[in-house]
Amino acid sequence: DADVTQTPRNRITKTGKRIMLECSQTKGHDRMYWYRQDPGLGLRLIYYSFDVKDINKGEISDGYSVSRQAQAKFSLSLESAIPNQTALYFCATSDLTSPGGTDTQYFGPGTRLTVL
Amino acid sequence: ILNVEQSPQSLHVQEGDSTNFTCSFPSSNFYALHWYRWETAKSPEALFVMTLNGDEKKKGRISATLNTKEGYSYLYIKGSQPEDSATYLCAPSRSGNTPLVFGKGTRLSVIA
């Protein structure tokens, strides 16, 4: 089984709809991240969480919100989706605190979101 | 936000060629530098993490070096193979309490 899972893997929705993307991990990591990938723009950080009570905005948080329901779960919401939020979304986890922890990030398989 | 530059943006080489590309980042407040490999239709996967000036890491035909004083890292691939075709991302960080900042990557295509 994959260590970092994302649901759904693909989603097509309409402008104005509320969408939630979910991420779960079994790696036992405290840190979780949401990125979006657009052609030519690389990976851009939306939100990150270093523990259950910690939520931080990333580079492009406008139009998004997150919820850290548990150590293993981190959800990304688009309250009112718009077409320029069409992208590939990745969740990632990392761990700095365990012995030998290097904060290396482990990525989920991605969610392809299309907003019409 | 860290300014991370990767060059070249894309690269086409013949099978068997050796190649290298560069990651540049601010040399001040350096903590660590990560390299990731990202194959098409897959997720990024970690290759190396380096923290000390002069660090060198190697995995098979791929190696990396780090110069924190001047703010750059090189990734080398010896004897490129078609399966090396991927986008290679670098990601520096300023501390253990700030997230990585990913460069836009170098897209490598190895032609058989």
JSON list of C-alpha atoms in Angstrom, two decimals:
[
{"chain": "A", "resi": 1, "resn": "ASP", "atom": "CA", "xyz": [0.00, 0.00, 0.00]},
{"chain": "A", "resi": 2, "resn": "ALA", "atom": "CA", "xyz": [1.15, 3.52, -0.79]},
{"chain": "A", "resi": 3, "resn": "ASP", "atom": "CA", "xyz": [2.48, 5.56, 2.13]},
{"chain": "A", "resi": 4, "resn": "VAL", "atom": "CA", "xyz": [0.86, 8.80, 0.91]},
{"chain": "A", "resi": 5, "resn": "THR", "atom": "CA", "xyz": [-2.54, 8.59, -0.73]},
{"chain": "A", "resi": 6, "resn": "GLN", "atom": "CA", "xyz": [-4.68, 11.25, -2.34]},
{"chain": "A", "resi": 7, "resn": "THR", "atom": "CA", "xyz": [-8.37, 11.19, -3.16]},
{"chain": "A", "resi": 8, "resn": "PRO", "atom": "CA", "xyz": [-9.81, 11.72, -5.66]},
{"chain": "A", "resi": 9, "resn": "ARG", "atom": "CA", "xyz": [-7.16, 11.11, -8.32]},
{"chain": "A", "resi": 10, "resn": "ASN", "atom": "CA", "xyz": [-9.11, 12.99, -10.93]},
{"chain": "A", "resi": 11, "resn": "ARG", "atom": "CA", "xyz": [-11.94, 15.49, -10.61]},
{"chain": "A", "resi": 12, "resn": "ILE", "atom": "CA", "xyz": [-13.85, 17.64, -13.03]},
{"chain": "A", "resi": 13, "resn": "THR", "atom": "CA", "xyz": [-16.02, 20.35, -11.54]},
{"chain": "A", "resi": 14, "resn": "LYS", "atom": "CA", "xyz": [-17.72, 23.58, -12.44]},
{"chain": "A", "resi": 15, "resn": "THR", "atom": "CA", "xyz": [-16.92, 27.16, -11.55]},
{"chain": "A", "resi": 16, "resn": "GLY", "atom": "CA", "xyz": [-18.28, 28.11, -8.14]},
{"chain": "A", "resi": 17, "resn": "LYS", "atom": "CA", "xyz": [-18.42, 24.60, -6.70]},
{"chain": "A", "resi": 18, "resn": "ARG", "atom": "CA", "xyz": [-16.78, 23.68, -3.40]},
{"chain": "A", "resi": 19, "resn": "ILE", "atom": "CA", "xyz": [-14.17, 20.99, -3.74]},
{"chain": "A", "resi": 20, "resn": "MET", "atom": "CA", "xyz": [-12.19, 19.06, -1.14]},
{"chain": "A", "resi": 21, "resn": "LEU", "atom": "CA", "xyz": [-9.04, 17.11, -1.89]},
{"chain": "A", "resi": 22, "resn": "GLU", "atom": "CA", "xyz": [-7.91, 14.66, 0.75]},
{"chain": "A", "resi": 23, "resn": "CYS", "atom": "CA", "xyz": [-4.50, 13.37, 1.71]},
{"chain": "A", "resi": 24, "resn": "SER", "atom": "CA", "xyz": [-3.66, 10.52, 4.07]},
{"chain": "A", "resi": 25, "resn": "GLN", "atom": "CA", "xyz": [-0.30, 9.13, 5.11]},
{"chain": "A", "resi": 26, "resn": "THR", "atom": "CA", "xyz": [0.90, 6.08, 6.97]},
{"chain": "A", "resi": 27, "resn": "LYS", "atom": "CA", "xyz": [4.50, 7.23, 7.35]},
{"chain": "A", "resi": 28, "resn": "GLY", "atom": "CA", "xyz": [3.93, 8.68, 10.81]},
{"chain": "A", "resi": 29, "resn": "HIS", "atom": "CA", "xyz": [5.30, 12.05, 9.71]},
{"chain": "A", "resi": 30, "resn": "ASP", "atom": "CA", "xyz": [4.33, 15.24, 11.50]},
{"chain": "A", "resi": 31, "resn": "ARG", "atom": "CA", "xyz": [4.76, 17.53, 8.51]},
{"chain": "A", "resi": 32, "resn": "MET", "atom": "CA", "xyz": [2.36, 17.72, 5.58]},
{"chain": "A", "resi": 33, "resn": "TYR", "atom": "CA", "xyz": [2.16, 19.95, 2.52]},
{"chain": "A", "resi": 34, "resn": "TRP", "atom": "CA", "xyz": [-0.08, 20.84, -0.40]},
{"chain": "A", "resi": 35, "resn": "TYR", "atom": "CA", "xyz": [1.41, 21.91, -3.74]},
{"chain": "A", "resi": 36, "resn": "ARG", "atom": "CA", "xyz": [0.05, 22.69, -7.15]},
{"chain": "A", "resi": 37, "resn": "GLN", "atom": "CA", "xyz": [1.89, 22.09, -10.38]},
{"chain": "A", "resi": 38, "resn": "ASP", "atom": "CA", "xyz": [1.27, 24.09, -13.52]},
{"chain": "A", "resi": 39, "resn": "PRO", "atom": "CA", "xyz": [3.23, 23.67, -16.76]},
{"chain": "A", "resi": 40, "resn": "GLY", "atom": "CA", "xyz": [6.32, 25.88, -16.71]},
{"chain": "A", "resi": 41, "resn": "LEU", "atom": "CA", "xyz": [5.80, 26.95, -13.10]},
{"chain": "A", "resi": 42, "resn": "GLY", "atom": "CA", "xyz": [7.09, 23.95, -11.21]},
{"chain": "A", "resi": 43, "resn": "LEU", "atom": "CA", "xyz": [5.78, 23.05, -7.77]},
{"chain": "A", "resi": 44, "resn": "ARG", "atom": "CA", "xyz": [4.27, 25.89, -5.79]},
{"chain": "A", "resi": 45, "resn": "LEU", "atom": "CA", "xyz": [3.44, 25.58, -2.11]},
{"chain": "A", "resi": 46, "resn": "ILE", "atom": "CA", "xyz": [-0.17, 26.30, -1.13]},
{"chain": "A", "resi": 47, "resn": "TYR", "atom": "CA", "xyz": [-0.26, 25.44, 2.59]},
{"chain": "A", "resi": 48, "resn": "TYR", "atom": "CA", "xyz": [1.83, 23.46, 5.03]},
{"chain": "A", "resi": 49, "resn": "SER", "atom": "CA", "xyz": [1.44, 22.05, 8.50]},
{"chain": "A", "resi": 50, "resn": "PHE", "atom": "CA", "xyz": [4.29, 21.05, 10.81]},
{"chain": "A", "resi": 51, "resn": "ASP", "atom": "CA", "xyz": [1.98, 19.40, 13.35]},
{"chain": "A", "resi": 52, "resn": "VAL", "atom": "CA", "xyz": [-1.72, 18.94, 14.03]},
{"chain": "A", "resi": 53, "resn": "LYS", "atom": "CA", "xyz": [-2.14, 22.38, 15.58]},
{"chain": "A", "resi": 54, "resn": "ASP", "atom": "CA", "xyz": [0.03, 24.21, 13.07]},
{"chain": "A", "resi": 55, "resn": "ILE", "atom": "CA", "xyz": [-1.20, 25.62, 9.74]},
{"chain": "A", "resi": 56, "resn": "ASN", "atom": "CA", "xyz": [0.81, 27.99, 7.56]},
{"chain": "A", "resi": 57, "resn": "LYS", "atom": "CA", "xyz": [0.18, 29.73, 4.28]},
{"chain": "A", "resi": 58, "resn": "GLY", "atom": "CA", "xyz": [2.50, 29.02, 1.42]},
{"chain": "A", "resi": 59, "resn": "GLU", "atom": "CA", "xyz": [3.32, 30.98, -1.68]},
{"chain": "A", "resi": 60, "resn": "ILE", "atom": "CA", "xyz": [-0.16, 30.80, -3.27]},
{"chain": "A", "resi": 61, "resn": "SER", "atom": "CA", "xyz": [-2.80, 30.30, -0.57]},
{"chain": "A", "resi": 62, "resn": "ASP", "atom": "CA", "xyz": [-5.46, 32.70, -1.89]},
{"chain": "A", "resi": 63, "resn": "GLY", "atom": "CA", "xyz": [-8.63, 30.80, -2.84]},
{"chain": "A", "resi": 64, "resn": "TYR", "atom": "CA", "xyz": [-7.66, 27.74, -0.79]},
{"chain": "A", "resi": 65, "resn": "SER", "atom": "CA", "xyz": [-8.12, 26.56, 2.77]},
{"chain": "A", "resi": 66, "resn": "VAL", "atom": "CA", "xyz": [-6.86, 23.50, 4.64]},
{"chain": "A", "resi": 67, "resn": "SER", "atom": "CA", "xyz": [-7.75, 21.32, 7.58]},
{"chain": "A", "resi": 68, "resn": "ARG", "atom": "CA", "xyz": [-5.38, 19.08, 9.54]},
{"chain": "A", "resi": 69, "resn": "GLN", "atom": "CA", "xyz": [-7.81, 16.57, 11.00]},
{"chain": "A", "resi": 70, "resn": "ALA", "atom": "CA", "xyz": [-5.16, 14.31, 12.49]},
{"chain": "A", "resi": 71, "resn": "GLN", "atom": "CA", "xyz": [-1.47, 13.63, 12.17]},
{"chain": "A", "resi": 72, "resn": "ALA", "atom": "CA", "xyz": [-2.24, 11.40, 9.20]},
{"chain": "A", "resi": 73, "resn": "LYS", "atom": "CA", "xyz": [-4.78, 13.58, 7.37]},
{"chain": "A", "resi": 74, "resn": "PHE", "atom": "CA", "xyz": [-4.51, 16.93, 5.64]},
{"chain": "A", "resi": 75, "resn": "SER", "atom": "CA", "xyz": [-7.31, 18.22, 3.41]},
{"chain": "A", "resi": 76, "resn": "LEU", "atom": "CA", "xyz": [-7.28, 21.03, 0.87]},
{"chain": "A", "resi": 77, "resn": "SER", "atom": "CA", "xyz": [-10.49, 22.89, 0.04]},
{"chain": "A", "resi": 78, "resn": "LEU", "atom": "CA", "xyz": [-11.41, 25.19, -2.79]},
{"chain": "A", "resi": 79, "resn": "GLU", "atom": "CA", "xyz": [-14.39, 27.11, -1.44]},
{"chain": "A", "resi": 80, "resn": "SER", "atom": "CA", "xyz": [-15.52, 28.39, -4.82]},
{"chain": "A", "resi": 81, "resn": "ALA", "atom": "CA", "xyz": [-13.54, 26.84, -7.64]},
{"chain": "A", "resi": 82, "resn": "ILE", "atom": "CA", "xyz": [-12.45, 28.94, -10.60]},
{"chain": "A", "resi": 83, "resn": "PRO", "atom": "CA", "xyz": [-10.92, 27.83, -13.92]},
{"chain": "A", "resi": 84, "resn": "ASN", "atom": "CA", "xyz": [-7.40, 29.06, -13.11]},
{"chain": "A", "resi": 85, "resn": "GLN", "atom": "CA", "xyz": [-7.33, 26.55, -10.27]},
{"chain": "A", "resi": 86, "resn": "THR", "atom": "CA", "xyz": [-7.18, 23.82, -12.88]},
{"chain": "A", "resi": 87, "resn": "ALA", "atom": "CA", "xyz": [-3.91, 22.06, -12.07]},
{"chain": "A", "resi": 88, "resn": "LEU", "atom": "CA", "xyz": [-2.22, 18.95, -10.73]},
{"chain": "A", "resi": 89, "resn": "TYR", "atom": "CA", "xyz": [-2.24, 18.97, -6.93]},
{"chain": "A", "resi": 90, "resn": "PHE", "atom": "CA", "xyz": [0.28, 17.08, -4.82]},
{"chain": "A", "resi": 91, "resn": "CYS", "atom": "CA", "xyz": [0.30, 16.28, -1.13]},
{"chain": "A", "resi": 92, "resn": "ALA", "atom": "CA", "xyz": [3.61, 15.55, 0.56]},
{"chain": "A", "resi": 93, "resn": "THR", "atom": "CA", "xyz": [4.88, 14.58, 4.00]},
{"chain": "A", "resi": 94, "resn": "SER", "atom": "CA", "xyz": [8.22, 14.91, 5.75]},
{"chain": "A", "resi": 95, "resn": "ASP", "atom": "CA", "xyz": [9.87, 14.30, 9.08]},
{"chain": "A", "resi": 96, "resn": "LEU", "atom": "CA", "xyz": [12.68, 16.26, 10.65]},
{"chain": "A", "resi": 97, "resn": "THR", "atom": "CA", "xyz": [12.39, 15.13, 14.23]},
{"chain": "A", "resi": 98, "resn": "SER", "atom": "CA", "xyz": [13.13, 11.41, 14.12]},
{"chain": "A", "resi": 99, "resn": "PRO", "atom": "CA", "xyz": [16.77, 10.27, 14.36]},
{"chain": "A", "resi": 100, "resn": "GLY", "atom": "CA", "xyz": [18.36, 10.89, 11.01]},
{"chain": "A", "resi": 101, "resn": "GLY", "atom": "CA", "xyz": [15.38, 12.93, 9.85]},
{"chain": "A", "resi": 102, "resn": "THR", "atom": "CA", "xyz": [16.31, 15.12, 6.93]},
{"chain": "A", "resi": 103, "resn": "ASP", "atom": "CA", "xyz": [12.95, 16.74, 6.10]},
{"chain": "A", "resi": 104, "resn": "THR", "atom": "CA", "xyz": [12.96, 14.87, 2.81]},
{"chain": "A", "resi": 105, "resn": "GLN", "atom": "CA", "xyz": [9.49, 15.11, 1.31]},
{"chain": "A", "resi": 106, "resn": "TYR", "atom": "CA", "xyz": [7.49, 12.09, 0.15]},
{"chain": "A", "resi": 107, "resn": "PHE", "atom": "CA", "xyz": [4.81, 12.82, -2.40]},
{"chain": "A", "resi": 108, "resn": "GLY", "atom": "CA", "xyz": [1.39, 11.37, -3.04]},
{"chain": "A", "resi": 109, "resn": "PRO", "atom": "CA", "xyz": [0.33, 10.35, -6.56]},
{"chain": "A", "resi": 110, "resn": "GLY", "atom": "CA", "xyz": [-1.36, 13.66, -7.31]},
{"chain": "A", "resi": 111, "resn": "THR", "atom": "CA", "xyz": [-4.92, 14.81, -8.01]},
{"chain": "A", "resi": 112, "resn": "ARG", "atom": "CA", "xyz": [-5.73, 16.22, -11.42]},
{"chain": "A", "resi": 113, "resn": "LEU", "atom": "CA", "xyz": [-8.40, 18.89, -10.99]},
{"chain": "A", "resi": 114, "resn": "THR", "atom": "CA", "xyz": [-10.22, 20.51, -13.88]},
{"chain": "A", "resi": 115, "resn": "VAL", "atom": "CA", "xyz": [-12.51, 23.48, -13.26]},
{"chain": "A", "resi": 116, "resn": "LEU", "atom": "CA", "xyz": [-14.83, 24.23, -16.15]},
{"chain": "B", "resi": 1, "resn": "ILE", "atom": "CA", "xyz": [10.69, 33.43, -0.63]},
{"chain": "B", "resi": 2, "resn": "LEU", "atom": "CA", "xyz": [14.00, 31.96, -1.76]},
{"chain": "B", "resi": 3, "resn": "ASN", "atom": "CA", "xyz": [15.04, 32.67, -5.33]},
{"chain": "B", "resi": 4, "resn": "VAL", "atom": "CA", "xyz": [16.00, 29.28, -6.80]},
{"chain": "B", "resi": 5, "resn": "GLU", "atom": "CA", "xyz": [17.32, 29.10, -10.33]},
{"chain": "B", "resi": 6, "resn": "GLN", "atom": "CA", "xyz": [17.87, 25.91, -12.28]},
{"chain": "B", "resi": 7, "resn": "SER", "atom": "CA", "xyz": [19.65, 25.76, -15.61]},
{"chain": "B", "resi": 8, "resn": "PRO", "atom": "CA", "xyz": [19.22, 24.78, -18.28]},
{"chain": "B", "resi": 9, "resn": "GLN", "atom": "CA", "xyz": [15.41, 24.56, -18.38]},
{"chain": "B", "resi": 10, "resn": "SER", "atom": "CA", "xyz": [15.62, 21.58, -20.71]},
{"chain": "B", "resi": 11, "resn": "LEU", "atom": "CA", "xyz": [18.27, 19.38, -22.16]},
{"chain": "B", "resi": 12, "resn": "HIS", "atom": "CA", "xyz": [18.35, 16.75, -24.89]},
{"chain": "B", "resi": 13, "resn": "VAL", "atom": "CA", "xyz": [21.25, 14.31, -24.92]},
{"chain": "B", "resi": 14, "resn": "GLN", "atom": "CA", "xyz": [22.12, 11.11, -26.72]},
{"chain": "B", "resi": 15, "resn": "GLU", "atom": "CA", "xyz": [22.23, 7.81, -24.88]},
{"chain": "B", "resi": 16, "resn": "GLY", "atom": "CA", "xyz": [25.67, 7.36, -23.40]},
{"chain": "B", "resi": 17, "resn": "ASP", "atom": "CA", "xyz": [26.42, 11.08, -23.06]},
{"chain": "B", "resi": 18, "resn": "SER", "atom": "CA", "xyz": [27.30, 12.49, -19.68]},
{"chain": "B", "resi": 19, "resn": "THR", "atom": "CA", "xyz": [25.54, 15.63, -18.60]},
{"chain": "B", "resi": 20, "resn": "ASN", "atom": "CA", "xyz": [25.23, 18.07, -15.75]},
{"chain": "B", "resi": 21, "resn": "PHE", "atom": "CA", "xyz": [22.96, 20.84, -14.64]},
{"chain": "B", "resi": 22, "resn": "THR", "atom": "CA", "xyz": [22.96, 23.59, -12.05]},
{"chain": "B", "resi": 23, "resn": "CYS", "atom": "CA", "xyz": [20.91, 24.78, -9.13]},
{"chain": "B", "resi": 24, "resn": "SER", "atom": "CA", "xyz": [21.61, 28.28, -7.79]},
{"chain": "B", "resi": 25, "resn": "PHE", "atom": "CA", "xyz": [20.27, 29.62, -4.50]},
{"chain": "B", "resi": 26, "resn": "PRO", "atom": "CA", "xyz": [21.04, 32.40, -2.00]},
{"chain": "B", "resi": 27, "resn": "SER", "atom": "CA", "xyz": [24.13, 31.49, 0.00]},
{"chain": "B", "resi": 28, "resn": "SER", "atom": "CA", "xyz": [22.95, 33.28, 3.15]},
{"chain": "B", "resi": 29, "resn": "ASN", "atom": "CA", "xyz": [21.13, 31.33, 5.88]},
{"chain": "B", "resi": 30, "resn": "PHE", "atom": "CA", "xyz": [21.60, 27.98, 4.15]},
{"chain": "B", "resi": 31, "resn": "TYR", "atom": "CA", "xyz": [20.33, 24.84, 5.86]},
{"chain": "B", "resi": 32, "resn": "ALA", "atom": "CA", "xyz": [19.99, 22.02, 3.32]},
{"chain": "B", "resi": 33, "resn": "LEU", "atom": "CA", "xyz": [19.72, 21.31, -0.39]},
{"chain": "B", "resi": 34, "resn": "HIS", "atom": "CA", "xyz": [17.55, 18.52, -1.79]},
{"chain": "B", "resi": 35, "resn": "TRP", "atom": "CA", "xyz": [17.48, 17.02, -5.29]},
{"chain": "B", "resi": 36, "resn": "TYR", "atom": "CA", "xyz": [14.41, 15.23, -6.62]},
{"chain": "B", "resi": 37, "resn": "ARG", "atom": "CA", "xyz": [13.75, 13.26, -9.76]},
{"chain": "B", "resi": 38, "resn": "TRP", "atom": "CA", "xyz": [10.31, 13.59, -11.35]},
{"chain": "B", "resi": 39, "resn": "GLU", "atom": "CA", "xyz": [9.30, 11.24, -14.13]},
{"chain": "B", "resi": 40, "resn": "THR", "atom": "CA", "xyz": [6.36, 12.07, -16.35]},
{"chain": "B", "resi": 41, "resn": "ALA", "atom": "CA", "xyz": [3.02, 10.91, -14.92]},
{"chain": "B", "resi": 42, "resn": "LYS", "atom": "CA", "xyz": [4.64, 10.07, -11.58]},
{"chain": "B", "resi": 43, "resn": "SER", "atom": "CA", "xyz": [5.40, 11.90, -8.35]},
{"chain": "B", "resi": 44, "resn": "PRO", "atom": "CA", "xyz": [8.70, 13.55, -7.43]},
{"chain": "B", "resi": 45, "resn": "GLU", "atom": "CA", "xyz": [11.10, 11.19, -5.66]},
{"chain": "B", "resi": 46, "resn": "ALA", "atom": "CA", "xyz": [14.02, 12.18, -3.47]},
{"chain": "B", "resi": 47, "resn": "LEU", "atom": "CA", "xyz": [17.53, 11.65, -4.80]},
{"chain": "B", "resi": 48, "resn": "PHE", "atom": "CA", "xyz": [19.85, 13.40, -2.39]},
{"chain": "B", "resi": 49, "resn": "VAL", "atom": "CA", "xyz": [19.96, 15.78, 0.56]},
{"chain": "B", "resi": 50, "resn": "MET", "atom": "CA", "xyz": [23.14, 17.70, 1.31]},
{"chain": "B", "resi": 51, "resn": "THR", "atom": "CA", "xyz": [23.89, 20.04, 4.17]},
{"chain": "B", "resi": 52, "resn": "LEU", "atom": "CA", "xyz": [27.62, 20.76, 4.30]},
{"chain": "B", "resi": 53, "resn": "ASN", "atom": "CA", "xyz": [29.76, 22.83, 1.98]},
{"chain": "B", "resi": 54, "resn": "GLY", "atom": "CA", "xyz": [31.71, 20.44, -0.22]},
{"chain": "B", "resi": 55, "resn": "ASP", "atom": "CA", "xyz": [29.25, 17.58, 0.24]},
{"chain": "B", "resi": 56, "resn": "GLU", "atom": "CA", "xyz": [29.17, 15.06, -2.56]},
{"chain": "B", "resi": 57, "resn": "LYS", "atom": "CA", "xyz": [26.52, 12.37, -2.92]},
{"chain": "B", "resi": 58, "resn": "LYS", "atom": "CA", "xyz": [26.30, 9.52, -5.41]},
{"chain": "B", "resi": 59, "resn": "LYS", "atom": "CA", "xyz": [23.62, 7.03, -6.40]},
{"chain": "B", "resi": 60, "resn": "GLY", "atom": "CA", "xyz": [24.60, 4.79, -9.29]},
{"chain": "B", "resi": 61, "resn": "ARG", "atom": "CA", "xyz": [25.42, 6.98, -12.28]},
{"chain": "B", "resi": 62, "resn": "ILE", "atom": "CA", "xyz": [23.99, 10.12, -10.66]},
{"chain": "B", "resi": 63, "resn": "SER", "atom": "CA", "xyz": [26.02, 12.34, -8.37]},
{"chain": "B", "resi": 64, "resn": "ALA", "atom": "CA", "xyz": [25.68, 15.80, -6.85]},
{"chain": "B", "resi": 65, "resn": "THR", "atom": "CA", "xyz": [27.95, 18.39, -5.31]},
{"chain": "B", "resi": 66, "resn": "LEU", "atom": "CA", "xyz": [27.25, 21.35, -3.07]},
{"chain": "B", "resi": 67, "resn": "ASN", "atom": "CA", "xyz": [28.90, 24.75, -2.67]},
{"chain": "B", "resi": 68, "resn": "THR", "atom": "CA", "xyz": [27.13, 26.68, 0.07]},
{"chain": "B", "resi": 69, "resn": "LYS", "atom": "CA", "xyz": [29.57, 29.60, 0.06]},
{"chain": "B", "resi": 70, "resn": "GLU", "atom": "CA", "xyz": [28.72, 30.57, -3.51]},
{"chain": "B", "resi": 71, "resn": "GLY", "atom": "CA", "xyz": [25.21, 29.13, -3.51]},
{"chain": "B", "resi": 72, "resn": "TYR", "atom": "CA", "xyz": [25.12, 26.40, -6.10]},
{"chain": "B", "resi": 73, "resn": "SER", "atom": "CA", "xyz": [24.80, 22.66, -6.55]},
{"chain": "B", "resi": 74, "resn": "TYR", "atom": "CA", "xyz": [25.58, 20.52, -9.59]},
{"chain": "B", "resi": 75, "resn": "LEU", "atom": "CA", "xyz": [23.87, 17.29, -10.57]},
{"chain": "B", "resi": 76, "resn": "TYR", "atom": "CA", "xyz": [25.84, 14.97, -12.83]},
{"chain": "B", "resi": 77, "resn": "ILE", "atom": "CA", "xyz": [24.62, 11.99, -14.82]},
{"chain": "B", "resi": 78, "resn": "LYS", "atom": "CA", "xyz": [27.28, 9.73, -16.27]},
{"chain": "B", "resi": 79, "resn": "GLY", "atom": "CA", "xyz": [26.45, 7.71, -19.38]},
{"chain": "B", "resi": 80, "resn": "SER", "atom": "CA", "xyz": [22.82, 8.86, -19.68]},
{"chain": "B", "resi": 81, "resn": "GLN", "atom": "CA", "xyz": [20.21, 6.21, -20.39]},
{"chain": "B", "resi": 82, "resn": "PRO", "atom": "CA", "xyz": [16.66, 6.67, -21.70]},
{"chain": "B", "resi": 83, "resn": "GLU", "atom": "CA", "xyz": [15.33, 5.79, -18.25]},
{"chain": "B", "resi": 84, "resn": "ASP", "atom": "CA", "xyz": [17.11, 8.89, -16.89]},
{"chain": "B", "resi": 85, "resn": "SER", "atom": "CA", "xyz": [14.62, 11.04, -18.80]},
{"chain": "B", "resi": 86, "resn": "ALA", "atom": "CA", "xyz": [12.83, 13.10, -16.15]},
{"chain": "B", "resi": 87, "resn": "THR", "atom": "CA", "xyz": [12.63, 16.55, -14.63]},
{"chain": "B", "resi": 88, "resn": "TYR", "atom": "CA", "xyz": [15.24, 17.10, -11.93]},
{"chain": "B", "resi": 89, "resn": "LEU", "atom": "CA", "xyz": [14.21, 19.50, -9.17]},
{"chain": "B", "resi": 90, "resn": "CYS", "atom": "CA", "xyz": [16.39, 21.13, -6.58]},
{"chain": "B", "resi": 91, "resn": "ALA", "atom": "CA", "xyz": [14.99, 22.50, -3.33]},
{"chain": "B", "resi": 92, "resn": "PRO", "atom": "CA", "xyz": [17.00, 24.48, -0.77]},
{"chain": "B", "resi": 93, "resn": "SER", "atom": "CA", "xyz": [15.84, 25.42, 2.69]},
{"chain": "B", "resi": 94, "resn": "ARG", "atom": "CA", "xyz": [16.95, 28.15, 5.10]},
{"chain": "B", "resi": 95, "resn": "SER", "atom": "CA", "xyz": [16.22, 26.28, 8.31]},
{"chain": "B", "resi": 96, "resn": "GLY", "atom": "CA", "xyz": [14.64, 23.16, 9.72]},
{"chain": "B", "resi": 97, "resn": "ASN", "atom": "CA", "xyz": [11.52, 25.19, 10.44]},
{"chain": "B", "resi": 98, "resn": "THR", "atom": "CA", "xyz": [10.89, 26.54, 6.96]},
{"chain": "B", "resi": 99, "resn": "PRO", "atom": "CA", "xyz": [9.62, 24.49, 4.04]},
{"chain": "B", "resi": 100, "resn": "LEU", "atom": "CA", "xyz": [11.66, 23.60, 0.99]},
{"chain": "B", "resi": 101, "resn": "VAL", "atom": "CA", "xyz": [11.47, 25.94, -1.98]},
{"chain": "B", "resi": 102, "resn": "PHE", "atom": "CA", "xyz": [11.47, 24.06, -5.28]},
{"chain": "B", "resi": 103, "resn": "GLY", "atom": "CA", "xyz": [13.14, 25.31, -8.42]},
{"chain": "B", "resi": 104, "resn": "LYS", "atom": "CA", "xyz": [11.30, 24.96, -11.71]},
{"chain": "B", "resi": 105, "resn": "GLY", "atom": "CA", "xyz": [13.49, 22.03, -12.68]},
{"chain": "B", "resi": 106, "resn": "THR", "atom": "CA", "xyz": [15.65, 20.88, -15.55]},
{"chain": "B", "resi": 107, "resn": "ARG", "atom": "CA", "xyz": [13.85, 18.60, -17.98]},
{"chain": "B", "resi": 108, "resn": "LEU", "atom": "CA", "xyz": [16.20, 15.95, -19.34]},
{"chain": "B", "resi": 109, "resn": "SER", "atom": "CA", "xyz": [15.40, 13.89, -22.42]},
{"chain": "B", "resi": 110, "resn": "VAL", "atom": "CA", "xyz": [17.76, 11.05, -23.31]},
{"chain": "B", "resi": 111, "resn": "ILE", "atom": "CA", "xyz": [17.47, 9.89, -26.90]},
{"chain": "B", "resi": 112, "resn": "ALA", "atom": "CA", "xyz": [18.26, 6.27, -27.65]}
]
